[in-house]
Amino acid sequence: MPSNISEPHQVIIGEDEKYVVNMGPQHPSTHGVLRFELTIKGETIVNLVPHCGYIHRGIEKMCESNTYQQIIHLTDRLDYMSAHQNNEAVSLCVEKALGVEVPERAKVVRTILSELSRLSSHLLWWAAFGMDLGALTSFFYAMRDREEILDIFEENTGGRLIQSYICPGGLMYDIQPNFAQRVKDLLAYLRKKLPEYDRLLTGNVIFLNRTQGIGRMSKEMAIDYAVTGPAGRGSGFSCDVRRYEPYSAYDRVEFKEILYTEGDTFARYKVRMDEMWESMKIIDQLIDQIPDGPHTAKMKPVIKLPAGEYYQRVETAKGELGIYIISDGEKNPLRFRLRTPCFSNLFVIDKLAVGTKIADLIAIFGSLDLVIPDIDR
Amino acid sequence: MDNQALQTLLSEILPDTEIIQGGQFVEINLDPTHLHEVLTILKNNDQCSFNFLFCETGIDLNGKLGVVYHLRSIELGHSCVCRVFTESRENPVLDSVADLWSAALFYEREIFDLFGIKFNNHPDLRRLFLEDDFVGHPLRKDFEDPINIIRK
């Protein structure tokens, strides 16, 4: 056979060939509408570019033409897992600007609701994280238990996901008489169920292989990229706002800030699992001591903040949420800035995922616990 | 360190800069030409070491475009606010601080998108949320949208 005949029909994919593929915008593991532009070589990720903005609603612009009571209903829609905490952040900022003292009853109920939100958010994260890694059972377990928390929200606030319950001055309306008893029953129930979660996932060999040593983030990197919340604390970055700038009733409860120093996907997993126990501990300390009295302070029907700048941060389930209001003395803010936790937590992902396999990207993304409306706003 | 002590310290380190006691934080008003220089000092000086940029905000106040930086020191636990306004509204340009804090990479892309402020030396200055052919910058006060009327 002559050697100069080429073989045009045979396509050989060389080792250097790179492909550019899209992951998303509609992809089950991106937890919403987010698109990754992946450059891959075989299964290995060479480059990753996140594209967001698919559900950008312009909440910051809308806030500029709304009053402070109306803004509460917009901030619900940021990170809809932490609606109570988002509302609390706006309320605290407005109260700080006006110098309003919130009644003790409202402070304690706010703290309990915040911790219940954190539990519900972490349960949903655990459900989705297990499902991302192929363990479908975790989804059913955690969704079943999260339902109990949402029932309490529904009975007391009228909403399951979007509550708009914490408002400037205190609470929209008083809690139901059986609130304390229901929360106590819930904690007893969860204390039985959470060890089951550990038995299902935490010690599983396949799970450990998928998470340990994957997506390592150093503490310096977390600070540099402003990664806060459980994602930052998995890298040993002590960033719990409840600890260093206590608000509501956090100054009178005992709790531990969970820190892990490994910085891998498993460390971020462990932080959230331990935080659920800490949240229950915080609720335990407060639930028997809800003071009597009014549920809200007296507020004027039209709130006008004195001219100036106000910044308030709270610890939501995902990380540090900052509310930055610039007011000119009118009933609308001049500038309403939302420093949302997921925004800065997302953009570290290209540093974590480059060099890993596509399946690892799913695990890393799940461990950062991102909610896309919180990024796009 | 409390705000009073921080203000004294910053006045010693930055003698030519205007430093005022704000309501909540110590506020520093920066000159756009020395922006990068001063922020480098704030980050690298051992006594301040502001290594955590937790918020970067674009503003449109009194007809002037600007940027507000919220900084904190993780080790020392104090915070400060830096504010800078661009020199012109038609062609607003500032220096990028993305080489000091990586978090600024995406905050600045957002500000470029919504306010139209360009950042010198930014490695990847593209729109973040809106599509590439979108006309205008929606968070500016003079932005008008004929379809979705959002003015009060």
Coordinates of C-alpha atoms in Angstrom, one line a residue, chain A residues 85 114-123 125 187 190-191 194 198 228-234 237-242 250 255-260 267-283 315-320 369:
Chain A
Q85 CA -33.1 37.6 57.5
S114 CA -33.8 33.9 61.7
E115 CA -32.5 30.7 63.1
L116 CA -35.5 28.8 61.8
S117 CA -34.8 30.3 58.3
R118 CA -31.2 29.2 58.6
L119 CA -32.3 25.6 59.5
S120 CA -34.7 25.6 56.5
S121 CA -32.1 26.9 54.2
H122 CA -29.5 24.4 55.3
L123 CA -32.0 21.6 55.0
W125 CA -29.1 22.9 50.7
L187 CA -36.7 20.8 67.6
L190 CA -35.2 17.4 64.1
R191 CA -33.0 16.1 66.8
L194 CA -30.4 14.9 61.9
D198 CA -25.2 11.7 59.0
T228 CA -18.4 34.8 53.7
G229 CA -20.8 32.5 55.5
P230 CA -20.3 28.8 55.7
A231 CA -18.2 28.8 52.5
G232 CA -15.7 31.1 54.1
R233 CA -15.8 29.4 57.5
G234 CA -15.0 26.1 55.9
F237 CA -12.1 32.5 57.9
S238 CA -13.9 33.7 61.0
C239 CA -16.6 35.9 59.5
D240 CA -19.8 35.3 61.6
V241 CA -21.6 38.7 61.9
R242 CA -23.6 37.3 64.8
Y250 CA -27.7 37.4 69.6
F255 CA -23.3 29.7 70.6
K256 CA -20.1 28.5 68.9
E257 CA -18.9 29.8 65.6
I258 CA -18.2 26.7 63.5
L259 CA -14.8 26.8 61.8
Y260 CA -13.0 24.2 59.7
A267 CA -15.3 21.2 55.2
R268 CA -18.0 23.4 53.8
Y269 CA -20.5 20.5 54.2
K270 CA -19.4 19.9 57.8
V271 CA -19.8 23.6 58.7
R272 CA -23.5 23.6 57.6
M273 CA -24.2 20.3 59.3
D274 CA -22.8 21.6 62.6
E275 CA -24.5 25.0 62.2
M276 CA -27.9 23.3 62.2
W277 CA -27.1 22.0 65.7
E278 CA -25.9 25.5 66.8
S279 CA -29.1 27.1 65.4
M280 CA -31.2 24.6 67.5
K281 CA -29.1 25.5 70.5
I282 CA -29.8 29.2 70.0
I283 CA -33.6 28.6 69.6
E315 CA -25.6 36.9 58.9
T316 CA -27.9 35.1 56.5
A317 CA -27.8 31.4 55.9
K318 CA -25.5 32.1 52.9
G319 CA -23.2 34.7 54.4
E320 CA -22.9 38.3 55.1
D369 CA -24.8 27.0 48.3

